[in-house]
């Protein structure tokens, strides 16, 4: 399975989240390509709110940073995103990364390729907050049109991986072994969840009825989505 990983921080050896991601990658890549990007290095800027992306995403002032990440994600079967919990949510650099993809949300110009992909979202906390952090990530995956999104959150009770107890390490190992086959089984020929399909149809009706943004309507028309074409077929 071709994988793109967007790591929420630049931590490696000391990071619990990174270690969990490595275990999943080992189970899932099966020798296929793995493209890795570390935030904030890979996308060091905040969204400026210039709205350029809504008419032409290549005009984003940060497009040089985004281009390799967009290309890697488009070419992957699986997108893995990691985020340690920072004050109950994703670290700021992860939010900054996601903000750059507002134009790819379903009410605007979602990429048809996303409807054929899976996403795995991984979060760790010392004690609490993975649920809200994973939701931060999952909202974007579903509104991007990603067919199926899996979440894995773990309270590791530690500031770094060295401090994670043997018991928790074993739990993580067991969880990785349990979840990976589910992702592998759906690796190819995937269809979106009812929620993702439902979002598509709601947004389609909005484009037809209201057509708030000319560029969005033109995009939906060009894809054939206002007619018979569906992005998952
Ligand atoms: C700025 C900051 C904020 C944090 N906020 C929380 C929090 O809200 N809840 C929590 O349980 N742990 C919190 N933590 C602890 C980390 O989420 C936890 O140690 C996590 O496993 C670190 O992941 P990493 O080892 O991959 O860097 C915070 C850590 C930092 C540095």
mmCIF file of C-alpha atoms and ligand atoms in Angstrom:
data_model
loop_
_atom_site.group_PDB
_atom_site.id
_atom_site.type_symbol
_atom_site.label_atom_id
_atom_site.label_comp_id
_atom_site.label_asym_id
_atom_site.label_seq_id
_atom_site.Cartn_x
_atom_site.Cartn_y
_atom_site.Cartn_z
ATOM 1 C CA UNK A 1 0.000 0.000 0.000
ATOM 2 C CA UNK A 2 1.432 3.396 -0.965
ATOM 3 C CA UNK A 3 1.495 5.635 2.088
ATOM 4 C CA UNK A 4 1.979 9.334 2.781
ATOM 5 C CA UNK A 5 2.677 10.290 6.379
ATOM 6 C CA UNK A 6 2.213 13.807 7.705
ATOM 7 C CA UNK A 7 3.836 13.905 11.129
ATOM 8 C CA UNK A 8 2.422 16.525 13.472
ATOM 9 C CA UNK A 9 5.812 17.354 14.970
ATOM 10 C CA UNK A 10 9.489 16.982 14.091
ATOM 11 C CA UNK A 11 10.094 14.614 17.026
ATOM 12 C CA UNK A 12 11.274 11.133 16.104
ATOM 13 C CA UNK A 13 13.148 8.929 18.580
ATOM 14 C CA UNK A 14 11.556 10.474 21.655
ATOM 15 C CA UNK A 15 8.055 10.676 20.198
ATOM 16 C CA UNK A 16 5.415 8.142 21.227
ATOM 17 C CA UNK A 17 3.242 9.162 18.289
ATOM 18 C CA UNK A 18 6.113 8.620 15.848
ATOM 19 C CA UNK A 19 6.817 5.159 17.290
ATOM 20 C CA UNK A 20 3.182 4.122 16.918
ATOM 21 C CA UNK A 21 3.168 5.398 13.319
ATOM 22 C CA UNK A 22 6.289 3.300 12.577
ATOM 23 C CA UNK A 23 4.526 0.177 13.819
ATOM 24 C CA UNK A 24 1.534 0.820 11.558
ATOM 25 C CA UNK A 25 3.804 1.584 8.584
ATOM 26 C CA UNK A 26 5.647 -1.699 9.125
ATOM 27 C CA UNK A 27 2.338 -3.587 9.047
ATOM 28 C CA UNK A 28 0.793 -1.710 6.142
ATOM 29 C CA UNK A 29 3.421 -0.615 3.597
ATOM 30 C CA UNK A 30 4.383 -4.129 2.461
ATOM 31 C CA UNK A 31 7.482 -2.734 0.774
ATOM 32 C CA UNK A 32 5.551 -0.055 -1.133
ATOM 33 C CA UNK A 33 6.601 3.609 -1.118
ATOM 34 C CA UNK A 34 6.294 5.726 2.028
ATOM 35 C CA UNK A 35 6.510 9.523 1.631
ATOM 36 C CA UNK A 36 7.132 11.321 4.912
ATOM 37 C CA UNK A 37 6.624 14.972 5.817
ATOM 38 C CA UNK A 38 7.313 16.548 9.190
ATOM 39 C CA UNK A 39 5.446 19.608 10.425
ATOM 40 C CA UNK A 40 6.154 22.433 10.842
ATOM 41 C CA UNK A 41 9.257 22.091 8.593
ATOM 42 C CA UNK A 42 7.236 20.844 5.601
ATOM 43 C CA UNK A 43 4.637 23.627 5.926
ATOM 44 C CA UNK A 44 6.076 26.382 8.118
ATOM 45 C CA UNK A 45 3.556 29.157 7.385
ATOM 46 C CA UNK A 46 0.093 30.039 8.562
ATOM 47 C CA UNK A 47 -2.703 30.483 6.043
ATOM 48 C CA UNK A 48 -2.870 34.193 5.182
ATOM 49 C CA UNK A 49 -6.567 34.110 4.322
ATOM 50 C CA UNK A 50 -5.931 35.515 0.844
ATOM 51 C CA UNK A 51 -8.610 33.261 -0.746
ATOM 52 C CA UNK A 52 -6.398 32.642 -3.823
ATOM 53 C CA UNK A 53 -6.746 28.870 -3.463
ATOM 54 C CA UNK A 54 -10.505 29.039 -3.972
ATOM 55 C CA UNK A 55 -10.000 30.220 -7.552
ATOM 56 C CA UNK A 56 -6.650 28.536 -8.285
ATOM 57 C CA UNK A 57 -4.866 26.544 -5.569
ATOM 58 C CA UNK A 58 -1.530 26.826 -7.376
ATOM 59 C CA UNK A 59 -1.678 30.572 -6.583
ATOM 60 C CA UNK A 60 -1.443 29.912 -2.837
ATOM 61 C CA UNK A 61 1.625 31.863 -1.595
ATOM 62 C CA UNK A 62 2.721 28.617 0.101
ATOM 63 C CA UNK A 63 2.230 26.403 -2.939
ATOM 64 C CA UNK A 64 5.943 25.537 -3.177
ATOM 65 C CA UNK A 65 5.676 23.916 0.255
ATOM 66 C CA UNK A 66 2.331 22.285 -0.459
ATOM 67 C CA UNK A 67 3.063 20.893 -3.936
ATOM 68 C CA UNK A 68 5.165 17.866 -2.900
ATOM 69 C CA UNK A 69 2.712 17.044 -0.124
ATOM 70 C CA UNK A 70 -0.306 17.312 -2.421
ATOM 71 C CA UNK A 71 1.391 15.144 -5.054
ATOM 72 C CA UNK A 72 2.376 12.506 -2.517
ATOM 73 C CA UNK A 73 -1.095 12.354 -0.977
ATOM 74 C CA UNK A 74 -2.771 12.129 -4.391
ATOM 75 C CA UNK A 75 -0.509 9.197 -5.332
ATOM 76 C CA UNK A 76 -1.095 7.288 -2.066
ATOM 77 C CA UNK A 77 -3.584 4.626 -1.067
ATOM 78 C CA UNK A 78 -3.349 5.614 2.582
ATOM 79 C CA UNK A 79 -2.754 8.954 4.296
ATOM 80 C CA UNK A 80 -1.429 8.736 7.837
ATOM 81 C CA UNK A 81 -1.562 11.852 10.006
ATOM 82 C CA UNK A 82 -0.094 12.009 13.495
ATOM 83 C CA UNK A 83 -0.745 14.555 16.226
ATOM 84 C CA UNK A 84 0.218 14.520 19.876
ATOM 85 C CA UNK A 85 -2.412 16.246 21.997
ATOM 86 C CA UNK A 86 -1.506 19.859 22.738
ATOM 87 C CA UNK A 87 -4.042 21.443 25.104
ATOM 88 C CA UNK A 88 -6.753 19.033 23.986
ATOM 89 C CA UNK A 89 -6.307 19.653 20.262
ATOM 90 C CA UNK A 90 -3.847 19.298 17.397
ATOM 91 C CA UNK A 91 -0.563 21.228 17.636
ATOM 92 C CA UNK A 92 -0.738 24.640 15.940
ATOM 93 C CA UNK A 93 1.368 23.548 12.980
ATOM 94 C CA UNK A 94 -1.122 20.772 12.189
ATOM 95 C CA UNK A 95 -3.992 23.257 12.201
ATOM 96 C CA UNK A 96 -1.915 25.574 9.967
ATOM 97 C CA UNK A 97 -1.357 22.686 7.553
ATOM 98 C CA UNK A 98 -5.069 21.786 7.483
ATOM 99 C CA UNK A 99 -6.098 25.432 6.993
ATOM 100 C CA UNK A 100 -4.217 25.392 3.679
ATOM 101 C CA UNK A 101 -6.688 22.790 2.400
ATOM 102 C CA UNK A 102 -9.939 24.658 3.018
ATOM 103 C CA UNK A 103 -10.406 24.821 -0.762
ATOM 104 C CA UNK A 104 -10.382 21.004 -0.837
ATOM 105 C CA UNK A 105 -13.373 20.750 1.530
ATOM 106 C CA UNK A 106 -16.463 19.249 -0.012
ATOM 107 C CA UNK A 107 -18.449 22.522 -0.355
ATOM 108 C CA UNK A 108 -15.612 23.820 -2.532
ATOM 109 C CA UNK A 109 -13.297 21.753 -4.763
ATOM 110 C CA UNK A 110 -12.638 18.294 -3.320
ATOM 111 C CA UNK A 111 -10.146 16.093 -5.135
ATOM 112 C CA UNK A 112 -11.824 13.086 -6.786
ATOM 113 C CA UNK A 113 -8.789 10.986 -5.831
ATOM 114 C CA UNK A 114 -9.622 11.286 -2.105
ATOM 115 C CA UNK A 115 -12.824 9.258 -2.554
ATOM 116 C CA UNK A 116 -10.587 6.234 -3.272
ATOM 117 C CA UNK A 117 -8.304 6.579 -0.260
ATOM 118 C CA UNK A 118 -8.170 5.656 3.384
ATOM 119 C CA UNK A 119 -6.763 7.704 6.234
ATOM 120 C CA UNK A 120 -5.321 6.615 9.549
ATOM 121 C CA UNK A 121 -5.139 9.255 12.268
ATOM 122 C CA UNK A 122 -2.891 8.680 15.285
ATOM 123 C CA UNK A 123 -2.824 10.716 18.463
ATOM 124 C CA UNK A 124 -1.215 10.289 21.857
ATOM 125 C CA UNK A 125 -1.772 12.187 25.087
ATOM 126 C CA UNK A 126 -0.244 12.001 28.523
ATOM 127 C CA UNK A 127 -3.677 11.532 30.053
ATOM 128 C CA UNK A 128 -6.589 12.982 28.049
ATOM 129 C CA UNK A 129 -7.597 14.750 24.855
ATOM 130 C CA UNK A 130 -7.092 12.267 22.009
ATOM 131 C CA UNK A 131 -10.814 12.253 21.209
ATOM 132 C CA UNK A 132 -11.031 15.983 20.482
ATOM 133 C CA UNK A 133 -7.619 15.940 18.761
ATOM 134 C CA UNK A 134 -8.607 13.083 16.471
ATOM 135 C CA UNK A 135 -11.844 14.910 15.675
ATOM 136 C CA UNK A 136 -9.821 17.946 14.543
ATOM 137 C CA UNK A 137 -8.124 15.670 12.005
ATOM 138 C CA UNK A 138 -11.151 13.559 11.109
ATOM 139 C CA UNK A 139 -13.270 16.583 10.209
ATOM 140 C CA UNK A 140 -10.793 17.452 7.472
ATOM 141 C CA UNK A 141 -10.447 13.889 6.184
ATOM 142 C CA UNK A 142 -14.218 13.457 5.842
ATOM 143 C CA UNK A 143 -14.747 16.872 4.288
ATOM 144 C CA UNK A 144 -11.847 16.194 1.898
ATOM 145 C CA UNK A 145 -13.875 13.183 0.766
ATOM 146 C CA UNK A 146 -11.495 10.503 2.075
ATOM 147 C CA UNK A 147 -13.446 7.253 1.685
ATOM 148 C CA UNK A 148 -12.680 5.753 5.091
ATOM 149 C CA UNK A 149 -10.956 7.201 8.127
ATOM 150 C CA UNK A 150 -9.620 5.209 11.076
ATOM 151 C CA UNK A 151 -8.544 6.764 14.348
ATOM 152 C CA UNK A 152 -6.136 5.505 16.961
ATOM 153 C CA UNK A 153 -5.719 7.398 20.213
ATOM 154 C CA UNK A 154 -3.649 6.337 23.219
ATOM 155 C CA UNK A 155 -3.021 7.856 26.608
ATOM 156 C CA UNK A 156 0.628 6.954 27.038
ATOM 157 C CA UNK A 157 1.051 8.515 30.507
ATOM 158 C CA UNK A 158 4.450 9.876 29.488
ATOM 159 C CA UNK A 159 6.167 12.909 28.000
ATOM 160 C CA UNK A 160 8.218 10.797 25.596
ATOM 161 C CA UNK A 161 8.496 7.227 24.387
ATOM 162 C CA UNK A 162 11.297 6.273 26.805
ATOM 163 C CA UNK A 163 8.829 6.825 29.647
ATOM 164 C CA UNK A 164 6.075 4.608 28.218
ATOM 165 C CA UNK A 165 5.551 1.520 30.397
ATOM 166 C CA UNK A 166 5.991 -2.018 29.115
ATOM 167 C CA UNK A 167 2.268 -2.633 29.687
ATOM 168 C CA UNK A 168 1.220 0.304 27.500
ATOM 169 C CA UNK A 169 3.773 -0.662 24.822
ATOM 170 C CA UNK A 170 2.226 -4.127 24.701
ATOM 171 C CA UNK A 171 -1.276 -2.630 24.434
ATOM 172 C CA UNK A 172 -0.133 -0.470 21.535
ATOM 173 C CA UNK A 173 1.456 -3.441 19.789
ATOM 174 C CA UNK A 174 -1.736 -5.481 20.209
ATOM 175 C CA UNK A 175 -3.916 -2.587 18.913
ATOM 176 C CA UNK A 176 -1.703 -2.090 15.846
ATOM 177 C CA UNK A 177 -1.953 -5.810 15.040
ATOM 178 C CA UNK A 178 -5.728 -5.644 15.451
ATOM 179 C CA UNK A 179 -6.427 -2.521 13.357
ATOM 180 C CA UNK A 180 -3.933 -3.045 10.506
ATOM 181 C CA UNK A 181 -5.687 -6.020 8.860
ATOM 182 C CA UNK A 182 -8.909 -3.989 8.636
ATOM 183 C CA UNK A 183 -7.089 -1.256 6.719
ATOM 184 C CA UNK A 184 -5.265 -3.790 4.529
ATOM 185 C CA UNK A 185 -8.479 -5.623 3.692
ATOM 186 C CA UNK A 186 -9.960 -2.436 2.267
ATOM 187 C CA UNK A 187 -6.780 -1.309 0.514
ATOM 188 C CA UNK A 188 -8.131 -1.428 -3.015
ATOM 189 C CA UNK A 189 -11.535 -0.953 -4.606
ATOM 190 C CA UNK A 190 -12.689 1.051 -1.593
ATOM 191 C CA UNK A 191 -16.020 2.883 -1.505
ATOM 192 C CA UNK A 192 -16.771 5.850 0.780
ATOM 193 C CA UNK A 193 -18.752 5.574 4.004
ATOM 194 C CA UNK A 194 -22.403 6.652 3.985
ATOM 195 C CA UNK A 195 -21.372 9.813 5.825
ATOM 196 C CA UNK A 196 -18.907 10.840 3.095
ATOM 197 C CA UNK A 197 -21.414 10.001 0.350
ATOM 198 C CA UNK A 198 -24.099 11.904 2.263
ATOM 199 C CA UNK A 199 -21.863 14.971 2.514
ATOM 200 C CA UNK A 200 -21.231 14.758 -1.220
ATOM 201 C CA UNK A 201 -24.948 14.753 -2.009
ATOM 202 C CA UNK A 202 -25.692 17.644 0.369
ATOM 203 C CA UNK A 203 -22.900 19.717 -1.199
ATOM 204 C CA UNK A 204 -24.043 18.764 -4.698
ATOM 205 C CA UNK A 205 -27.547 20.043 -3.897
ATOM 206 C CA UNK A 206 -25.989 23.265 -2.544
ATOM 207 C CA UNK A 207 -23.944 23.793 -5.707
ATOM 208 C CA UNK A 208 -27.066 23.309 -7.814
ATOM 209 C CA UNK A 209 -29.343 25.505 -5.723
ATOM 210 C CA UNK A 210 -27.103 28.308 -4.442
ATOM 211 C CA UNK A 211 -23.750 28.186 -6.262
ATOM 212 C CA UNK A 212 -22.115 30.631 -3.830
ATOM 213 C CA UNK A 213 -18.694 30.618 -5.473
ATOM 214 C CA UNK A 214 -18.432 30.659 -9.282
ATOM 215 C CA UNK A 215 -15.145 28.738 -9.279
ATOM 216 C CA UNK A 216 -16.645 25.982 -7.107
ATOM 217 C CA UNK A 217 -19.678 25.578 -9.381
ATOM 218 C CA UNK A 218 -17.447 25.521 -12.472
ATOM 219 C CA UNK A 219 -15.290 22.847 -10.791
ATOM 220 C CA UNK A 220 -18.269 20.641 -9.880
ATOM 221 C CA UNK A 221 -19.609 21.022 -13.438
ATOM 222 C CA UNK A 222 -16.240 20.167 -14.995
ATOM 223 C CA UNK A 223 -16.043 17.000 -12.870
ATOM 224 C CA UNK A 224 -19.480 15.984 -14.131
ATOM 225 C CA UNK A 225 -20.717 15.755 -10.518
ATOM 226 C CA UNK A 226 -23.756 17.942 -11.193
ATOM 227 C CA UNK A 227 -24.716 15.303 -13.774
ATOM 228 C CA UNK A 228 -24.328 11.526 -13.516
ATOM 229 C CA UNK A 229 -20.609 11.232 -12.588
ATOM 230 C CA UNK A 230 -19.688 10.292 -9.013
ATOM 231 C CA UNK A 231 -16.112 10.622 -7.684
ATOM 232 C CA UNK A 232 -16.037 7.135 -6.145
ATOM 233 C CA UNK A 233 -17.028 5.275 -9.326
HETATM 234 C C1 LIG B 1 2.383 21.938 24.635
HETATM 235 C C2 LIG B 1 1.887 20.614 25.131
HETATM 236 C C3 LIG B 1 0.564 20.473 25.458
HETATM 237 C C4 LIG B 1 0.068 19.258 25.934
HETATM 238 N N1 LIG B 1 -1.266 19.108 26.218
HETATM 239 C C5 LIG B 1 -1.735 17.931 26.681
HETATM 240 C C6 LIG B 1 -3.125 17.748 26.994
HETATM 241 O O1 LIG B 1 -3.948 18.633 26.806
HETATM 242 N N2 LIG B 1 -3.515 16.564 27.488
HETATM 243 C C7 LIG B 1 -2.626 15.546 27.713
HETATM 244 O O2 LIG B 1 -3.044 14.491 28.190
HETATM 245 N N3 LIG B 1 -1.318 15.661 27.382
HETATM 246 C C8 LIG B 1 -0.855 16.820 26.879
HETATM 247 N N4 LIG B 1 0.473 16.945 26.530
HETATM 248 C C9 LIG B 1 1.350 15.739 26.590
HETATM 249 C C10 LIG B 1 1.491 15.072 25.229
HETATM 250 O O3 LIG B 1 0.259 15.057 24.530
HETATM 251 C C11 LIG B 1 1.953 13.617 25.353
HETATM 252 O O4 LIG B 1 3.085 13.522 26.140
HETATM 253 C C12 LIG B 1 2.173 13.014 23.969
HETATM 254 O O5 LIG B 1 2.289 11.618 24.095
HETATM 255 C C13 LIG B 1 3.452 13.574 23.327
HETATM 256 O O6 LIG B 1 3.579 12.986 22.060
HETATM 257 P P1 LIG B 1 4.993 12.756 21.376
HETATM 258 O O7 LIG B 1 5.807 11.894 22.323
HETATM 259 O O8 LIG B 1 4.670 12.064 20.094
HETATM 260 O O9 LIG B 1 5.623 14.104 21.179
HETATM 261 C C14 LIG B 1 0.969 18.146 26.066
HETATM 262 C C15 LIG B 1 2.309 18.305 25.703
HETATM 263 C C16 LIG B 1 2.778 19.525 25.251
HETATM 264 C C17 LIG B 1 4.247 19.662 24.873
#
